[in-house]
Amino acid sequence: MTLPSPAASGLRPIGKLAAATGVKVPTIRFYEEIGLLPAPPRTATDRRMYDDGAERRLSFIRHARQLGFDLNAIRSLIDLSDHPDRPCAQANVIAERHLAEVKQKIAQLKALQRELSRMTAECAGGQISACKVIEALHDHATSL
């Protein structure tokens, strides 16, 4: 579809959409390729032109990515968002699943912190031949 001039239509090119949302141009194109963001209409000179709906959707995607949702979860959340009369139970299931993953990662990071703290606390600052950090890295049985 060929559009009227951008100024007359309230549309903006991809660079302005990127600036408004904080999402890089290649990422916007990627989201279009995988169907998270609908392909926009183009001008007679083949420039992509985006409306406020595209900006809202891109901001939604960006925020979901900042919260660590994977692309499949975002796709499901967008689908739910596109059908506002649906119950929100499925969105909650997706968020709860992600929360469980975050809690698991936090537990892994805490274990990593304990191991690294133990390794560095045992360092006597002498020769590498007596270095507890190097020794701990060689001894897989005592690590995570």
mmCIF file of N, CA, C and O in Angstrom, residues 25-84:
data_model
loop_
_atom_site.group_PDB
_atom_site.id
_atom_site.type_symbol
_atom_site.label_atom_id
_atom_site.label_comp_id
_atom_site.label_asym_id
_atom_site.label_seq_id
_atom_site.Cartn_x
_atom_site.Cartn_y
_atom_site.Cartn_z
ATOM 1 N N VAL A 25 17.048 0.073 15.093
ATOM 2 C CA VAL A 25 16.433 -0.205 13.798
ATOM 3 C C VAL A 25 16.551 -1.674 13.404
ATOM 4 O O VAL A 25 15.550 -2.291 13.007
ATOM 5 N N PRO A 26 17.732 -2.312 13.500
ATOM 6 C CA PRO A 26 17.800 -3.730 13.124
ATOM 7 C C PRO A 26 16.884 -4.616 13.983
ATOM 8 O O PRO A 26 16.334 -5.600 13.492
ATOM 9 N N THR A 27 16.714 -4.240 15.241
ATOM 10 C CA THR A 27 15.833 -5.005 16.122
ATOM 11 C C THR A 27 14.385 -4.846 15.693
ATOM 12 O O THR A 27 13.615 -5.818 15.690
ATOM 13 N N ILE A 28 14.001 -3.650 15.295
ATOM 14 C CA ILE A 28 12.641 -3.424 14.799
ATOM 15 C C ILE A 28 12.400 -4.290 13.566
ATOM 16 O O ILE A 28 11.374 -4.970 13.462
ATOM 17 N N ARG A 29 13.355 -4.302 12.657
ATOM 18 C CA ARG A 29 13.220 -5.133 11.448
ATOM 19 C C ARG A 29 13.127 -6.610 11.824
ATOM 20 O O ARG A 29 12.340 -7.357 11.222
ATOM 21 N N PHE A 30 13.918 -7.039 12.797
ATOM 22 C CA PHE A 30 13.863 -8.424 13.253
ATOM 23 C C PHE A 30 12.483 -8.760 13.811
ATOM 24 O O PHE A 30 11.906 -9.801 13.497
ATOM 25 N N TYR A 31 11.928 -7.879 14.646
ATOM 26 C CA TYR A 31 10.600 -8.118 15.207
ATOM 27 C C TYR A 31 9.542 -8.211 14.102
ATOM 28 O O TYR A 31 8.592 -8.982 14.217
ATOM 29 N N GLU A 32 9.729 -7.445 13.036
ATOM 30 C CA GLU A 32 8.816 -7.560 11.895
ATOM 31 C C GLU A 32 8.979 -8.914 11.216
ATOM 32 O O GLU A 32 7.994 -9.572 10.895
ATOM 33 N N GLU A 33 10.229 -9.339 11.015
ATOM 34 C CA GLU A 33 10.501 -10.610 10.338
ATOM 35 C C GLU A 33 9.886 -11.796 11.074
ATOM 36 O O GLU A 33 9.397 -12.728 10.439
ATOM 37 N N ILE A 34 9.908 -11.759 12.405
ATOM 38 C CA ILE A 34 9.391 -12.895 13.164
ATOM 39 C C ILE A 34 7.920 -12.719 13.547
ATOM 40 O O ILE A 34 7.348 -13.568 14.225
ATOM 41 N N GLY A 35 7.308 -11.633 13.110
ATOM 42 C CA GLY A 35 5.880 -11.440 13.293
ATOM 43 C C GLY A 35 5.439 -10.827 14.608
ATOM 44 O O GLY A 35 4.243 -10.786 14.890
ATOM 45 N N LEU A 36 6.363 -10.347 15.426
ATOM 46 C CA LEU A 36 5.953 -9.679 16.661
ATOM 47 C C LEU A 36 5.407 -8.284 16.380
ATOM 48 O O LEU A 36 4.551 -7.790 17.097
ATOM 49 N N LEU A 37 5.920 -7.681 15.346
ATOM 50 C CA LEU A 37 5.491 -6.345 14.935
ATOM 51 C C LEU A 37 4.988 -6.477 13.500
ATOM 52 O O LEU A 37 5.703 -6.996 12.640
ATOM 53 N N PRO A 38 3.756 -6.055 13.237
ATOM 54 C CA PRO A 38 3.241 -6.185 11.864
ATOM 55 C C PRO A 38 4.078 -5.371 10.879
ATOM 56 O O PRO A 38 4.594 -4.312 11.223
ATOM 57 N N ALA A 39 4.176 -5.884 9.671
ATOM 58 C CA ALA A 39 4.881 -5.133 8.624
ATOM 59 C C ALA A 39 4.121 -3.836 8.384
ATOM 60 O O ALA A 39 2.906 -3.848 8.221
ATOM 61 N N PRO A 40 4.820 -2.721 8.392
ATOM 62 C CA PRO A 40 4.140 -1.429 8.232
ATOM 63 C C PRO A 40 3.861 -1.119 6.765
ATOM 64 O O PRO A 40 4.486 -1.686 5.869
ATOM 65 N N PRO A 41 2.958 -0.194 6.538
ATOM 66 C CA PRO A 41 2.787 0.289 5.164
ATOM 67 C C PRO A 41 4.046 1.041 4.741
ATOM 68 O O PRO A 41 4.838 1.463 5.584
ATOM 69 N N ARG A 42 4.205 1.183 3.454
ATOM 70 C CA ARG A 42 5.390 1.857 2.910
ATOM 71 C C ARG A 42 4.983 3.012 2.008
ATOM 72 O O ARG A 42 3.903 3.019 1.442
ATOM 73 N N THR A 43 5.906 3.938 1.900
ATOM 74 C CA THR A 43 5.691 5.087 1.018
ATOM 75 C C THR A 43 5.976 4.671 -0.420
ATOM 76 O O THR A 43 6.436 3.555 -0.689
ATOM 77 N N ALA A 44 5.742 5.582 -1.340
ATOM 78 C CA ALA A 44 6.032 5.328 -2.754
ATOM 79 C C ALA A 44 7.519 5.069 -2.963
ATOM 80 O O ALA A 44 7.904 4.378 -3.912
ATOM 81 N N THR A 45 8.351 5.588 -2.069
ATOM 82 C CA THR A 45 9.801 5.359 -2.164
ATOM 83 C C THR A 45 10.234 4.163 -1.311
ATOM 84 O O THR A 45 11.411 3.988 -1.053
ATOM 85 N N ASP A 46 9.270 3.362 -0.857
ATOM 86 C CA ASP A 46 9.491 2.106 -0.132
ATOM 87 C C ASP A 46 10.014 2.284 1.292
ATOM 88 O O ASP A 46 10.623 1.384 1.852
ATOM 89 N N ARG A 47 9.759 3.444 1.888
ATOM 90 C CA ARG A 47 10.148 3.655 3.290
ATOM 91 C C ARG A 47 9.056 3.117 4.203
ATOM 92 O O ARG A 47 7.866 3.361 3.983
ATOM 93 N N ARG A 48 9.476 2.398 5.238
ATOM 94 C CA ARG A 48 8.519 1.931 6.242
ATOM 95 C C ARG A 48 7.991 3.131 7.019
ATOM 96 O O ARG A 48 8.763 3.997 7.412
ATOM 97 N N MET A 49 6.689 3.120 7.292
ATOM 98 C CA MET A 49 6.088 4.223 8.039
ATOM 99 C C MET A 49 5.222 3.628 9.160
ATOM 100 O O MET A 49 4.398 2.759 8.918
ATOM 101 N N TYR A 50 5.426 4.135 10.366
ATOM 102 C CA TYR A 50 4.807 3.556 11.558
ATOM 103 C C TYR A 50 3.835 4.520 12.210
ATOM 104 O O TYR A 50 4.081 5.715 12.283
ATOM 105 N N ASP A 51 2.756 3.958 12.748
ATOM 106 C CA ASP A 51 1.755 4.763 13.442
ATOM 107 C C ASP A 51 1.919 4.598 14.952
ATOM 108 O O ASP A 51 2.833 3.911 15.427
ATOM 109 N N ASP A 52 1.018 5.212 15.708
ATOM 110 C CA ASP A 52 1.082 5.138 17.174
ATOM 111 C C ASP A 52 0.898 3.713 17.687
ATOM 112 O O ASP A 52 1.480 3.339 18.697
ATOM 113 N N GLY A 53 0.094 2.919 16.985
ATOM 114 C CA GLY A 53 -0.105 1.530 17.390
ATOM 115 C C GLY A 53 1.192 0.734 17.331
ATOM 116 O O GLY A 53 1.463 -0.085 18.215
ATOM 117 N N ALA A 54 1.982 0.979 16.306
ATOM 118 C CA ALA A 54 3.271 0.295 16.188
ATOM 119 C C ALA A 54 4.194 0.715 17.326
ATOM 120 O O ALA A 54 4.911 -0.112 17.899
ATOM 121 N N GLU A 55 4.145 1.995 17.682
ATOM 122 C CA GLU A 55 4.972 2.475 18.796
ATOM 123 C C GLU A 55 4.542 1.829 20.112
ATOM 124 O O GLU A 55 5.371 1.393 20.906
ATOM 125 N N ARG A 56 3.235 1.731 20.335
ATOM 126 C CA ARG A 56 2.741 1.094 21.565
ATOM 127 C C ARG A 56 3.159 -0.374 21.621
ATOM 128 O O ARG A 56 3.614 -0.866 22.640
ATOM 129 N N ARG A 57 3.005 -1.079 20.503
ATOM 130 C CA ARG A 57 3.373 -2.496 20.474
ATOM 131 C C ARG A 57 4.870 -2.668 20.681
ATOM 132 O O ARG A 57 5.302 -3.531 21.435
ATOM 133 N N LEU A 58 5.668 -1.839 20.046
ATOM 134 C CA LEU A 58 7.117 -1.935 20.194
ATOM 135 C C LEU A 58 7.536 -1.617 21.628
ATOM 136 O O LEU A 58 8.419 -2.272 22.181
ATOM 137 N N SER A 59 6.890 -0.653 22.245
ATOM 138 C CA SER A 59 7.179 -0.342 23.650
ATOM 139 C C SER A 59 6.801 -1.520 24.549
ATOM 140 O O SER A 59 7.518 -1.841 25.506
ATOM 141 N N PHE A 60 5.692 -2.179 24.249
ATOM 142 C CA PHE A 60 5.264 -3.373 24.976
ATOM 143 C C PHE A 60 6.335 -4.455 24.872
ATOM 144 O O PHE A 60 6.751 -5.047 25.877
ATOM 145 N N ILE A 61 6.800 -4.706 23.651
ATOM 146 C CA ILE A 61 7.823 -5.724 23.416
ATOM 147 C C ILE A 61 9.105 -5.366 24.170
ATOM 148 O O ILE A 61 9.704 -6.213 24.830
ATOM 149 N N ARG A 62 9.515 -4.121 24.078
ATOM 150 C CA ARG A 62 10.742 -3.678 24.745
ATOM 151 C C ARG A 62 10.638 -3.883 26.256
ATOM 152 O O ARG A 62 11.565 -4.396 26.885
ATOM 153 N N HIS A 63 9.511 -3.505 26.846
ATOM 154 C CA HIS A 63 9.343 -3.658 28.283
ATOM 155 C C HIS A 63 9.348 -5.136 28.674
ATOM 156 O O HIS A 63 9.985 -5.531 29.657
ATOM 157 N N ALA A 64 8.665 -5.954 27.882
ATOM 158 C CA ALA A 64 8.650 -7.398 28.156
ATOM 159 C C ALA A 64 10.065 -7.981 28.067
ATOM 160 O O ALA A 64 10.458 -8.812 28.895
ATOM 161 N N ARG A 65 10.845 -7.544 27.097
ATOM 162 C CA ARG A 65 12.229 -8.016 26.971
ATOM 163 C C ARG A 65 13.063 -7.555 28.165
ATOM 164 O O ARG A 65 13.897 -8.303 28.674
ATOM 165 N N GLN A 66 12.847 -6.322 28.621
ATOM 166 C CA GLN A 66 13.574 -5.819 29.789
ATOM 167 C C GLN A 66 13.271 -6.672 31.025
ATOM 168 O O GLN A 66 14.128 -6.836 31.888
ATOM 169 N N LEU A 67 12.056 -7.187 31.092
ATOM 170 C CA LEU A 67 11.676 -8.047 32.213
ATOM 171 C C LEU A 67 12.148 -9.484 32.019
ATOM 172 O O LEU A 67 11.950 -10.319 32.900
ATOM 173 N N GLY A 68 12.759 -9.763 30.873
ATOM 174 C CA GLY A 68 13.356 -11.068 30.637
ATOM 175 C C GLY A 68 12.456 -12.090 29.978
ATOM 176 O O GLY A 68 12.832 -13.266 29.872
ATOM 177 N N PHE A 69 11.274 -11.692 29.522
ATOM 178 C CA PHE A 69 10.409 -12.642 28.826
ATOM 179 C C PHE A 69 11.059 -13.048 27.511
ATOM 180 O O PHE A 69 11.644 -12.214 26.820
ATOM 181 N N ASP A 70 10.944 -14.335 27.170
ATOM 182 C CA ASP A 70 11.487 -14.780 25.885
ATOM 183 C C ASP A 70 10.499 -14.429 24.773
ATOM 184 O O ASP A 70 9.366 -14.009 25.021
ATOM 185 N N LEU A 71 10.955 -14.583 23.534
ATOM 186 C CA LEU A 71 10.143 -14.151 22.399
ATOM 187 C C LEU A 71 8.837 -14.940 22.277
ATOM 188 O O LEU A 71 7.806 -14.376 21.892
ATOM 189 N N ASN A 72 8.850 -16.226 22.617
ATOM 190 C CA ASN A 72 7.612 -17.010 22.547
ATOM 191 C C ASN A 72 6.595 -16.513 23.570
ATOM 192 O O ASN A 72 5.401 -16.427 23.276
ATOM 193 N N ALA A 73 7.054 -16.200 24.772
ATOM 194 C CA ALA A 73 6.151 -15.667 25.794
ATOM 195 C C ALA A 73 5.603 -14.316 25.347
ATOM 196 O O ALA A 73 4.404 -14.045 25.512
ATOM 197 N N ILE A 74 6.451 -13.486 24.761
ATOM 198 C CA ILE A 74 6.002 -12.178 24.282
ATOM 199 C C ILE A 74 4.967 -12.349 23.178
ATOM 200 O O ILE A 74 3.955 -11.651 23.155
ATOM 201 N N ARG A 75 5.202 -13.304 22.299
ATOM 202 C CA ARG A 75 4.242 -13.563 21.227
ATOM 203 C C ARG A 75 2.874 -13.929 21.821
ATOM 204 O O ARG A 75 1.838 -13.430 21.392
ATOM 205 N N SER A 76 2.881 -14.781 22.837
ATOM 206 C CA SER A 76 1.631 -15.172 23.497
ATOM 207 C C SER A 76 0.975 -13.989 24.203
ATOM 208 O O SER A 76 -0.248 -13.818 24.142
ATOM 209 N N LEU A 77 1.787 -13.172 24.869
ATOM 210 C CA LEU A 77 1.247 -12.000 25.566
ATOM 211 C C LEU A 77 0.654 -10.982 24.586
ATOM 212 O O LEU A 77 -0.381 -10.375 24.862
ATOM 213 N N ILE A 78 1.301 -10.822 23.453
ATOM 214 C CA ILE A 78 0.770 -9.917 22.427
ATOM 215 C C ILE A 78 -0.556 -10.444 21.908
ATOM 216 O O ILE A 78 -1.521 -9.693 21.740
ATOM 217 N N ASP A 79 -0.614 -11.753 21.674
ATOM 218 C CA ASP A 79 -1.861 -12.352 21.204
ATOM 219 C C ASP A 79 -2.975 -12.102 22.217
ATOM 220 O O ASP A 79 -4.095 -11.741 21.842
ATOM 221 N N LEU A 80 -2.661 -12.280 23.484
ATOM 222 C CA LEU A 80 -3.660 -12.011 24.525
ATOM 223 C C LEU A 80 -4.049 -10.532 24.535
ATOM 224 O O LEU A 80 -5.223 -10.187 24.650
ATOM 225 N N SER A 81 -3.071 -9.668 24.399
ATOM 226 C CA SER A 81 -3.314 -8.227 24.396
ATOM 227 C C SER A 81 -4.200 -7.805 23.228
ATOM 228 O O SER A 81 -5.006 -6.880 23.346
ATOM 229 N N ASP A 82 -4.056 -8.513 22.117
ATOM 230 C CA ASP A 82 -4.856 -8.198 20.928
ATOM 231 C C ASP A 82 -6.311 -8.648 21.065
ATOM 232 O O ASP A 82 -7.134 -8.335 20.207
ATOM 233 N N HIS A 83 -6.616 -9.389 22.127
ATOM 234 C CA HIS A 83 -7.982 -9.868 22.381
ATOM 235 C C HIS A 83 -8.383 -9.472 23.801
ATOM 236 O O HIS A 83 -8.404 -10.305 24.706
ATOM 237 N N PRO A 84 -8.701 -8.202 24.012
ATOM 238 C CA PRO A 84 -8.920 -7.682 25.368
ATOM 239 C C PRO A 84 -10.115 -8.282 26.112
ATOM 240 O O PRO A 84 -10.205 -8.134 27.329
#
